[in-house]
PDB file of C-alpha atoms in Angstrom:
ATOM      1  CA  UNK A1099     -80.447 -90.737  21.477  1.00 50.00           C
ATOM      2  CA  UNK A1100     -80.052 -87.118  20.734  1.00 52.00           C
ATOM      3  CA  UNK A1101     -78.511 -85.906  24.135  1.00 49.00           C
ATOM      4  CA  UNK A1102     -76.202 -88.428  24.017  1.00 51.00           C
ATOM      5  CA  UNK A1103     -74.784 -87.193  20.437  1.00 52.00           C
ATOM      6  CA  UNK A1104     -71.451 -86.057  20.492  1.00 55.00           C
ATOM      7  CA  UNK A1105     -70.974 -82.082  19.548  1.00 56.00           C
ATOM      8  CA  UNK A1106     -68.583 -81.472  16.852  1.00 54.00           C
ATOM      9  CA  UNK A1107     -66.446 -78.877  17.621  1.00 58.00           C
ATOM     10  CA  UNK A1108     -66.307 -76.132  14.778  1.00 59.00           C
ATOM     11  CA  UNK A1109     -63.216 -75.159  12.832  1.00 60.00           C
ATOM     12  CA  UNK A1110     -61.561 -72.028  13.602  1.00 61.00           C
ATOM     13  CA  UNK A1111     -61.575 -69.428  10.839  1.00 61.00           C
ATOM     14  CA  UNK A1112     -58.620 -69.596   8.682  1.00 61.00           C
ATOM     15  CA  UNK A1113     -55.889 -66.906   8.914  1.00 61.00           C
ATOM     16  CA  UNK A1114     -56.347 -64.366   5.965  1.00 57.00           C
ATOM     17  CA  UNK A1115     -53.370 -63.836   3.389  1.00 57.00           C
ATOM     18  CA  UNK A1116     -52.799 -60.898   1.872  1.00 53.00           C
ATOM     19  CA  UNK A1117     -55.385 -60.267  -0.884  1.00 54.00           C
ATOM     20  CA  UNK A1118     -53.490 -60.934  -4.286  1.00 55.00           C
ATOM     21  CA  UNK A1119     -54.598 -58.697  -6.613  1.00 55.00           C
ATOM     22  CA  UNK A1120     -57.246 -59.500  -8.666  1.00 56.00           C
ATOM     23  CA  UNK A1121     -56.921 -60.063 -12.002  1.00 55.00           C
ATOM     24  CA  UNK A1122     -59.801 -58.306 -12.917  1.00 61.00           C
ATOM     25  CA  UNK A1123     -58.759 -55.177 -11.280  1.00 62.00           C
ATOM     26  CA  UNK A1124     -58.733 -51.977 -12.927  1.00 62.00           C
ATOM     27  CA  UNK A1125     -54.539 -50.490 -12.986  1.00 59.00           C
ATOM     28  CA  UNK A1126     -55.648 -46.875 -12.858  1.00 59.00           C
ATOM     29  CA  UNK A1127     -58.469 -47.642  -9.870  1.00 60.00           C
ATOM     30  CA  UNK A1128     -56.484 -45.524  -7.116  1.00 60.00           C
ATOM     31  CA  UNK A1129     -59.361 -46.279  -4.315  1.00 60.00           C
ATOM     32  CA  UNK A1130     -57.843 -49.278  -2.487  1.00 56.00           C
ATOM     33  CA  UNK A1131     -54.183 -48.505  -3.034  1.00 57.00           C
ATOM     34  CA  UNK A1132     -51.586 -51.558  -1.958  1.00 57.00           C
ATOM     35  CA  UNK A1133     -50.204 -51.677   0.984  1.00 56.00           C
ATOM     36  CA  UNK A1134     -46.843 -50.454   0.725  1.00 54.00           C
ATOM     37  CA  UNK A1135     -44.102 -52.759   1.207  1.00 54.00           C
ATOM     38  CA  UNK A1136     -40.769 -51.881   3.155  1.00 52.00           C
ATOM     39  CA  UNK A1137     -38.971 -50.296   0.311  1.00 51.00           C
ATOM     40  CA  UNK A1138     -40.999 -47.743   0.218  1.00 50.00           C
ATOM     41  CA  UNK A1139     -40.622 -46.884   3.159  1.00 49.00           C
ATOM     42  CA  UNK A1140     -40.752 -42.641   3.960  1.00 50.00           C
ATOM     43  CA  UNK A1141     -36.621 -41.945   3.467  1.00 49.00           C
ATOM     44  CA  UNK A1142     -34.956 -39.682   6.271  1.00 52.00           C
ATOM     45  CA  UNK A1143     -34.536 -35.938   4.914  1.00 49.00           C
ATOM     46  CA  UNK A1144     -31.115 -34.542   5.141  1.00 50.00           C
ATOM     47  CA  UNK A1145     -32.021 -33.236   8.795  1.00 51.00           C
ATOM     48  CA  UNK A1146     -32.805 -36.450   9.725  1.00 53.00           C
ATOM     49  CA  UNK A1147     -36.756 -35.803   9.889  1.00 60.00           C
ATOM     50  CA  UNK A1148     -38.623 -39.684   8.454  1.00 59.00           C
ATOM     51  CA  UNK A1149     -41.509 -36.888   7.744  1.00 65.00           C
ATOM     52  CA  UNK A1150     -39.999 -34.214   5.942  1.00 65.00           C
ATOM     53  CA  UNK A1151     -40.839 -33.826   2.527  1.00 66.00           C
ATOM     54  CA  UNK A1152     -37.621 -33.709   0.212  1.00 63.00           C
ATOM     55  CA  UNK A1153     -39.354 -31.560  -2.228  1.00 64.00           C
ATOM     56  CA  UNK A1154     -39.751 -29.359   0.648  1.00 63.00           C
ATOM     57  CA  UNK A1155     -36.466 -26.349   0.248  1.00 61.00           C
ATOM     58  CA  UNK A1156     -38.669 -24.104   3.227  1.00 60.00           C
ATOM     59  CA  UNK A1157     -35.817 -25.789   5.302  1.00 57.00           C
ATOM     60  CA  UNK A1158     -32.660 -24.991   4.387  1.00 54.00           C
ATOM     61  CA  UNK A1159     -29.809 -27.154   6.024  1.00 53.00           C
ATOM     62  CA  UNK A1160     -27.372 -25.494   8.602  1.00 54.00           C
ATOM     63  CA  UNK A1161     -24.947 -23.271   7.030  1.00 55.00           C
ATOM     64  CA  UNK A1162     -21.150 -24.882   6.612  1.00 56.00           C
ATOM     65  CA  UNK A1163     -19.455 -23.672   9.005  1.00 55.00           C
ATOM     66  CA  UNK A1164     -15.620 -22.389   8.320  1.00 52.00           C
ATOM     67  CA  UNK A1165     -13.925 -25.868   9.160  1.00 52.00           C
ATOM     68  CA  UNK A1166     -16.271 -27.673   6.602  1.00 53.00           C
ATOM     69  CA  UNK A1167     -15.206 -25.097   3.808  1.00 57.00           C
ATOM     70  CA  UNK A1168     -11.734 -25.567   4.174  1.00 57.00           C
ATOM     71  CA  UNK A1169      -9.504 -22.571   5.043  1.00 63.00           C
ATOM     72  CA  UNK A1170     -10.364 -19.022   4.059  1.00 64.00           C
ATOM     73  CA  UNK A1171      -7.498 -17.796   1.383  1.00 68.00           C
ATOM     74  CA  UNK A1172      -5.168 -15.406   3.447  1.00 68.00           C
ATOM     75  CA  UNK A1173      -5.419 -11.566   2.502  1.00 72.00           C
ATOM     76  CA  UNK A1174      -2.323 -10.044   0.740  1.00 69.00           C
ATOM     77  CA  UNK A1175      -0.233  -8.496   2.783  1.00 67.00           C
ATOM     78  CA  UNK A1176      -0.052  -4.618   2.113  1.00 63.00           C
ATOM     79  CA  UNK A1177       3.395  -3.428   2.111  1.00 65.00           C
ATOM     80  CA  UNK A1178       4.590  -1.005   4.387  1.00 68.00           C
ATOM     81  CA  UNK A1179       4.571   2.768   3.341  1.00 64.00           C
ATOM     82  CA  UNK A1180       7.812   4.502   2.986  1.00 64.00           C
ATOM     83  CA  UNK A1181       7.417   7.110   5.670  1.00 59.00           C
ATOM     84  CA  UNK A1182       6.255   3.868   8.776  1.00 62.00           C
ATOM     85  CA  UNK A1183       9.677   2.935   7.493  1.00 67.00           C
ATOM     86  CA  UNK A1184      11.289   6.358   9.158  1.00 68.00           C
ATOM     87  CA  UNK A1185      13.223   6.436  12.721  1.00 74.00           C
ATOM     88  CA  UNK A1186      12.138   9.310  14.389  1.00 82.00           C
ATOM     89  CA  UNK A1187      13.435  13.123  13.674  1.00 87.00           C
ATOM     90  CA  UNK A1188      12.505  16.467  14.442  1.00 91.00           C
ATOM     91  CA  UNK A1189      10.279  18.122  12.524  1.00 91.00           C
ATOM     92  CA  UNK A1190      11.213  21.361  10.368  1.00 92.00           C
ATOM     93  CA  UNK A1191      10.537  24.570  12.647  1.00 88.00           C
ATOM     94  CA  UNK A1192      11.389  22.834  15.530  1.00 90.00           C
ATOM     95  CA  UNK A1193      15.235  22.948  15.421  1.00 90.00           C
ATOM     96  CA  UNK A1194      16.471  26.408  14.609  1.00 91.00           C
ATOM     97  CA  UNK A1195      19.669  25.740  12.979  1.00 94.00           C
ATOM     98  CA  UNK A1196      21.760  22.047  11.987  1.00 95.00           C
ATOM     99  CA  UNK A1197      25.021  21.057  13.603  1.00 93.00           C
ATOM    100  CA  UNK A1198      27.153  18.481  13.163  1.00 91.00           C
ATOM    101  CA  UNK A1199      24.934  16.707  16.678  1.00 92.00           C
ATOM    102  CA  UNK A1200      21.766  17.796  14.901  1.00 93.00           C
ATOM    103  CA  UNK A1201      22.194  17.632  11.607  1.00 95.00           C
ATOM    104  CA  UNK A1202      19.211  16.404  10.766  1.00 95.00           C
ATOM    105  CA  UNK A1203      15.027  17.487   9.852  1.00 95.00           C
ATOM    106  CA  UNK A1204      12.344  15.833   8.651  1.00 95.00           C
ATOM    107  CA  UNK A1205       9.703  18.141   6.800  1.00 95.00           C
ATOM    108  CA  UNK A1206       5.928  17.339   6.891  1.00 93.00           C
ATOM    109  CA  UNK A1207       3.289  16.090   3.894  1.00 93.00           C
ATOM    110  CA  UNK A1208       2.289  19.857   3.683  1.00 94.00           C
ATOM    111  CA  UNK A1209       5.666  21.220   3.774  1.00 95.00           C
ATOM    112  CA  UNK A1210       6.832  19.022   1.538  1.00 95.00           C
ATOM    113  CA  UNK A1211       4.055  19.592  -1.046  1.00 95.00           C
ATOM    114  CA  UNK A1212       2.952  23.072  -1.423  1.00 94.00           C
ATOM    115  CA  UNK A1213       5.125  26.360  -2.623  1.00 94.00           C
ATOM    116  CA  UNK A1214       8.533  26.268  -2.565  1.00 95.00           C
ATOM    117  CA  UNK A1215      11.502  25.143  -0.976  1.00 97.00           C
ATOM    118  CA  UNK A1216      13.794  28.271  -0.952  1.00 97.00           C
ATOM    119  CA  UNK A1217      17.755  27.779  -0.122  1.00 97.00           C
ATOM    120  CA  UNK A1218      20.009  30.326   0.094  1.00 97.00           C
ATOM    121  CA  UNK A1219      23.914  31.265   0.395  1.00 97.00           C
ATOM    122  CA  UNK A1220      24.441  28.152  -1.807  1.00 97.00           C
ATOM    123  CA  UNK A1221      27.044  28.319  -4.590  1.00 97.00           C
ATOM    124  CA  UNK A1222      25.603  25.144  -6.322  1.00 97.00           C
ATOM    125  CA  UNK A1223      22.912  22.784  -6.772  1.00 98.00           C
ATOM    126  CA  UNK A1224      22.567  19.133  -8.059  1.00 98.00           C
ATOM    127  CA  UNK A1225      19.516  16.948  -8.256  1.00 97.00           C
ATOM    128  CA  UNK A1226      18.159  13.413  -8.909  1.00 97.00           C
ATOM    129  CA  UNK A1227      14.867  12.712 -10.653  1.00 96.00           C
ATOM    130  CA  UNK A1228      12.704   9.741 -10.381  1.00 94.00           C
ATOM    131  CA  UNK A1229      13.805   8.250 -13.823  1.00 93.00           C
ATOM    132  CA  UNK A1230      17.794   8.503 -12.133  1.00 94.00           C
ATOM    133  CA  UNK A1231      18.820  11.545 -14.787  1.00 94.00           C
ATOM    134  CA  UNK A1232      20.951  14.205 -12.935  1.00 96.00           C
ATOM    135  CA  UNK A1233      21.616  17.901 -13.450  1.00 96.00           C
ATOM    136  CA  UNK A1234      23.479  20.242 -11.769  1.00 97.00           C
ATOM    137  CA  UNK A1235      23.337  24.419 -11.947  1.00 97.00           C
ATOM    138  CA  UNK A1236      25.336  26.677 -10.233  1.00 96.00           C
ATOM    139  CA  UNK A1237      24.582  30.466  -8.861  1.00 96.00           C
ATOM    140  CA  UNK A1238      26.011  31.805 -11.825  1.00 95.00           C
ATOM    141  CA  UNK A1239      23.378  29.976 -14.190  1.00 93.00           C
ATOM    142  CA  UNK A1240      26.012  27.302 -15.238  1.00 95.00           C
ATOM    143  CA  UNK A1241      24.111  24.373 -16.137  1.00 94.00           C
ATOM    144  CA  UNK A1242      25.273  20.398 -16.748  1.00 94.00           C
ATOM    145  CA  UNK A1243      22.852  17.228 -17.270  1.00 94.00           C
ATOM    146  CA  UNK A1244      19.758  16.963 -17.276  1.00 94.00           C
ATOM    147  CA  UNK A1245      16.780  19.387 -16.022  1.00 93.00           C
ATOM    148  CA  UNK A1246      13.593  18.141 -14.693  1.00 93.00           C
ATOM    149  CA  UNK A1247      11.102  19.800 -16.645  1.00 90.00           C
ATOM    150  CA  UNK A1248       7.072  20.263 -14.995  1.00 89.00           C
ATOM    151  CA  UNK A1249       3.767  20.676 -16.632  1.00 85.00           C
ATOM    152  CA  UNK A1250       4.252  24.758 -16.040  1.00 77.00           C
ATOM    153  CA  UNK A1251       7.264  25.030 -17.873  1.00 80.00           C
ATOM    154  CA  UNK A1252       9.167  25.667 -15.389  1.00 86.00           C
ATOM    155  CA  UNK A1253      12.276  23.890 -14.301  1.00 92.00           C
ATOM    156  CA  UNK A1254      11.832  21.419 -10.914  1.00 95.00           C
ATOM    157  CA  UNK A1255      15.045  22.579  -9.381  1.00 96.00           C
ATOM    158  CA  UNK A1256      17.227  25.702 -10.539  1.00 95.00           C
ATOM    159  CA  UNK A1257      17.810  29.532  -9.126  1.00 96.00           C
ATOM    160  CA  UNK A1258      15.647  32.200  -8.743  1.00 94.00           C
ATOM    161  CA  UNK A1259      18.381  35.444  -8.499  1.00 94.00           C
ATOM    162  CA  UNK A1260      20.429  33.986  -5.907  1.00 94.00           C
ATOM    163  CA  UNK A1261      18.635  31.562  -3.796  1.00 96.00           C
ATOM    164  CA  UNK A1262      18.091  27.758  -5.104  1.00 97.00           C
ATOM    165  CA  UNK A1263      14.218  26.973  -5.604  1.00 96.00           C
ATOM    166  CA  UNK A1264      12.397  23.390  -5.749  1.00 97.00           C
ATOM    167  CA  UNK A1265       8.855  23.660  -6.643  1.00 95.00           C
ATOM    168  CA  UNK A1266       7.101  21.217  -4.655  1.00 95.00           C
ATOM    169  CA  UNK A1267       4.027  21.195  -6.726  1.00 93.00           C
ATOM    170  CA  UNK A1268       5.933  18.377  -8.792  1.00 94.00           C
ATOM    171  CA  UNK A1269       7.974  17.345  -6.365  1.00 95.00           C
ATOM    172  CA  UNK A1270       7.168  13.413  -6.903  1.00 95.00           C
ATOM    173  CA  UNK A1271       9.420  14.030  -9.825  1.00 96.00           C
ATOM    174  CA  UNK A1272      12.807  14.492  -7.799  1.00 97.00           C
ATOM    175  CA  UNK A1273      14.447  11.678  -6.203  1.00 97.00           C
ATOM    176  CA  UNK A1274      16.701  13.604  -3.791  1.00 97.00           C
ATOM    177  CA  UNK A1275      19.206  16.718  -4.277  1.00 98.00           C
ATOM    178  CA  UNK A1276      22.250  18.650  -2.454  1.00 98.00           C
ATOM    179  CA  UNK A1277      23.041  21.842  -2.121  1.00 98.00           C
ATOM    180  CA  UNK A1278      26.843  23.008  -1.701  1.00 98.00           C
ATOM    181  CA  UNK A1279      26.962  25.856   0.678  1.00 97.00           C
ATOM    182  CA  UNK A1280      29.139  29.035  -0.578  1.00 95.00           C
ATOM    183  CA  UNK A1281      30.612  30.237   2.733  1.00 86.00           C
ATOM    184  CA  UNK A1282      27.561  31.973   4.426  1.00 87.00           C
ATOM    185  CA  UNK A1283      25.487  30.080   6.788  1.00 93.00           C
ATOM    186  CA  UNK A1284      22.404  28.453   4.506  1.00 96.00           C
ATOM    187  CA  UNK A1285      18.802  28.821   5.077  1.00 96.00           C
ATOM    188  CA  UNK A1286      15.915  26.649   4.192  1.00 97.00           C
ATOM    189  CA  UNK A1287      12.502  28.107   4.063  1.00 96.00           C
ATOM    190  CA  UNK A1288       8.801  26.898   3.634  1.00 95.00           C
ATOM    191  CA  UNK A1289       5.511  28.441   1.995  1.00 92.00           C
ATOM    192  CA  UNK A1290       4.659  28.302   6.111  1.00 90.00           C
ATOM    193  CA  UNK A1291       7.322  30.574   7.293  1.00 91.00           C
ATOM    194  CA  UNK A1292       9.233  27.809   9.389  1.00 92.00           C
ATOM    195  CA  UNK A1293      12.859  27.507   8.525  1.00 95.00           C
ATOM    196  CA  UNK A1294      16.394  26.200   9.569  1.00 96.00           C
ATOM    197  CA  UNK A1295      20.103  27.526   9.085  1.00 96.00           C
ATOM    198  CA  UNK A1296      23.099  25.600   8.751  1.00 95.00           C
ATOM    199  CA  UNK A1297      26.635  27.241   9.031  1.00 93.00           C
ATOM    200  CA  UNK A1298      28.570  27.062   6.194  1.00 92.00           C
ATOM    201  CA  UNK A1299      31.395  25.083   7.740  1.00 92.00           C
ATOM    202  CA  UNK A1300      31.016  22.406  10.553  1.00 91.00           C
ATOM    203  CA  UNK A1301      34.413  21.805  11.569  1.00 90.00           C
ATOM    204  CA  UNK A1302      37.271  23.553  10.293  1.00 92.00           C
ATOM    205  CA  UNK A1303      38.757  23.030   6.702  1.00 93.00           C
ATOM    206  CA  UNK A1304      34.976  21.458   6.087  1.00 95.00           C
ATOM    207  CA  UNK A1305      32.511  22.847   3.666  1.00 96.00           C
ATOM    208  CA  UNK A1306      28.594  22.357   4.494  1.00 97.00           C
ATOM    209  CA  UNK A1307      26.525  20.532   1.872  1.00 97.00           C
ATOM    210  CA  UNK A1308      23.093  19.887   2.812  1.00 97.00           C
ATOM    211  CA  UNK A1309      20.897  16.559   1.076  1.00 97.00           C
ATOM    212  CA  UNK A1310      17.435  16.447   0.607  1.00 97.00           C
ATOM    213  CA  UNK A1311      16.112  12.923  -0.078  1.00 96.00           C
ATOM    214  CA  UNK A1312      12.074  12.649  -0.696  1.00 95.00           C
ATOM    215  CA  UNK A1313      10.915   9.327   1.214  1.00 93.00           C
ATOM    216  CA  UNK A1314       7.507   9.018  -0.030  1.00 91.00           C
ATOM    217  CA  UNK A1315       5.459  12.434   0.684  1.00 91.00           C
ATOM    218  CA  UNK A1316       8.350  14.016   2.785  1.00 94.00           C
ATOM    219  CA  UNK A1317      10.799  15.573   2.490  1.00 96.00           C
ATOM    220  CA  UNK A1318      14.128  14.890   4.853  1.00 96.00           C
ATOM    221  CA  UNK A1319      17.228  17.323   4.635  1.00 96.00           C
ATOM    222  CA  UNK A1320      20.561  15.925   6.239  1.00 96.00           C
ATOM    223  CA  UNK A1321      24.109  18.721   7.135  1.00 97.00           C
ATOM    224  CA  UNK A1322      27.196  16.803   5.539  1.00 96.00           C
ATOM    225  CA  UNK A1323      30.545  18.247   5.461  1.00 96.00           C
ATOM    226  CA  UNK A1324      33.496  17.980   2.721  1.00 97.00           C
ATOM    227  CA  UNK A1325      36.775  19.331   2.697  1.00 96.00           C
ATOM    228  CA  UNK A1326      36.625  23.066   1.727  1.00 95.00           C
ATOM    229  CA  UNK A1327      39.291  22.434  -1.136  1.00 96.00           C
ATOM    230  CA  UNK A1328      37.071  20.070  -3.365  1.00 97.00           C
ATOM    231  CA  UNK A1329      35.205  21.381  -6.578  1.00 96.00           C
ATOM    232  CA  UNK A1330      31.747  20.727  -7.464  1.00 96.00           C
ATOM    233  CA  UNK A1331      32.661  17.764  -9.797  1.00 95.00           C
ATOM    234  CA  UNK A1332      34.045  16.406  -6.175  1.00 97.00           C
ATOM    235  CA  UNK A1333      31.561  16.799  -4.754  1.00 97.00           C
ATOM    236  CA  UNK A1334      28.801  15.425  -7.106  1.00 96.00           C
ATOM    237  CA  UNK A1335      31.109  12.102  -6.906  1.00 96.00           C
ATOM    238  CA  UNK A1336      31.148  11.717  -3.325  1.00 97.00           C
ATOM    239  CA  UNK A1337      27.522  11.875  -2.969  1.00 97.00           C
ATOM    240  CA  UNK A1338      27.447   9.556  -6.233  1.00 95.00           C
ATOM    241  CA  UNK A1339      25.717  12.170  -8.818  1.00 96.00           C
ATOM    242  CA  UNK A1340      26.678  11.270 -11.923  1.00 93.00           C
ATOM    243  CA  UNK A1341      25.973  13.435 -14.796  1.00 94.00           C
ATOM    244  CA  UNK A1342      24.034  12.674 -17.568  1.00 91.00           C
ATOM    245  CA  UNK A1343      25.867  15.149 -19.832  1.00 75.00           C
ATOM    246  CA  UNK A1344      24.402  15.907 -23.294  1.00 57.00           C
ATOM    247  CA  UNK A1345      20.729  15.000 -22.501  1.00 44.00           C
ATOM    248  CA  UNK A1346      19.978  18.453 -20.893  1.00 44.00           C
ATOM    249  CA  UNK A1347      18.820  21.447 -22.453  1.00 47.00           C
ATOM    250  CA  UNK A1348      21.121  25.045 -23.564  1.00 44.00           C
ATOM    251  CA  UNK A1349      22.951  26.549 -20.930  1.00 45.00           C
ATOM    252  CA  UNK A1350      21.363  29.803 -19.991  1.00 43.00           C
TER     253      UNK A1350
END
């Protein structure tokens, strides 16, 4: 009887696989590309954005910062200029006159580099250059050594009548230089008017020489004293001049 046939329950559709490709598939049809598989998966960027393109530089990455480049190479160190190197001294002009408590002065850049230095009531004068010759002339135009000669001509250190001259124009090319007083006090004069004297004795039975030493752009002038008896040649070999006889020019 029909109502009494038993219903057949239908099959339930079977899961679908992934397609394989067909054979007959064209390589170069891009329509239905494959899926991709998880290889090819999108790789981070170096920011750590799955989206970012790598081709894409509008995104630069943070800039290393100073731990991450290693230490910065240290700066040299720039050495110390002669004159920071100084201990403090009055200036020229301020003292009036050297004694054996102030027996030193310290003359400025300017004063140290324009005109002349003029010295008077000196009975001798010995200098230093920068290449360590020395020279020596005395009031009566007796020269020994060697003279420093300038671009003008024109000795560095010598006399001028009676009064001992250093042109400071060139005076980069002296090293240092004494003067050996004659029995007046000694005066020291700028292109500025300031000046300083210095008795010709200290103490008694002592003769007054006065060093100059250049310490960079400056000038500094010290009062030493000697025993009245001693020549020049003493003199020069106390304060460690040593001649550099037969390299100097006529005597005038």
């Amino acid at each position: 009887m029909p109502f009494l046939t038993r219903r057949v329950k239908e099959p339930a559709p079977p899961t679908p696989s992934p397609a394989a490709p067909s054979p007959n598939r064209n390589p170069l049809d891009l329509s239905a590309p494959p899926a991709p598989s998880p290889s090819s998966a999108p790789s981070r960027g170096p920011a750590g954005n799955p989206n970012r393109n790598p081709l894409d530089l509008s995104q630069h990455a943070s800039p290393r910062t100073p731990t991450e480049s290693g230490p910065s190479p240290a700066r040299p160190a720039v050495p110390p200029s002669p004159e920071s190197r100084l201990y403090p001294a009055p200036a020229f002009g301020e003292l009036r006159q050297l004694t054996a408590s102030d027996a030193v002065v310290r003359l400025n850049p300017r004063q140290s580099g324009i005109g002349s230095l003029i010295v008077t009531g000196t009975r001798g004068v010995a200098w230093e250059g920068e290449d360590r010759t020395t020279g020596a002339q005395s009031v009566h135009r007796e020269e020994i050594g060697t003279p420093i000669p300038t671009a003008g001509n024109r000795p560095l250190v010598g006399y001028h009548g009676r009064d001992a001259l250093i042109v400071l124009r060139h005076v980069r090319l002296l090293r240092r230089a004494l003067f050996i007083a004659a029995g007046p006090p000694m005066t020291v004069q700028t292109f500025d008017g300031s000046g300083v004297a210095v008795q010709g004795t200290l103490a008694a039975g002592q003769r007054t020489v006065l060093t100059l030493a250049r310490i960079g752009s400056m000038l500094e002038m010290r009062a030493e004293s000697v025993p009245e008896e001693w020549d020049d040649g003493q003199i020069w070999r106390e304060f460690a001049f040593t001649m550099t006889v037969g390299l100097g020019g006529p005597r005038r």
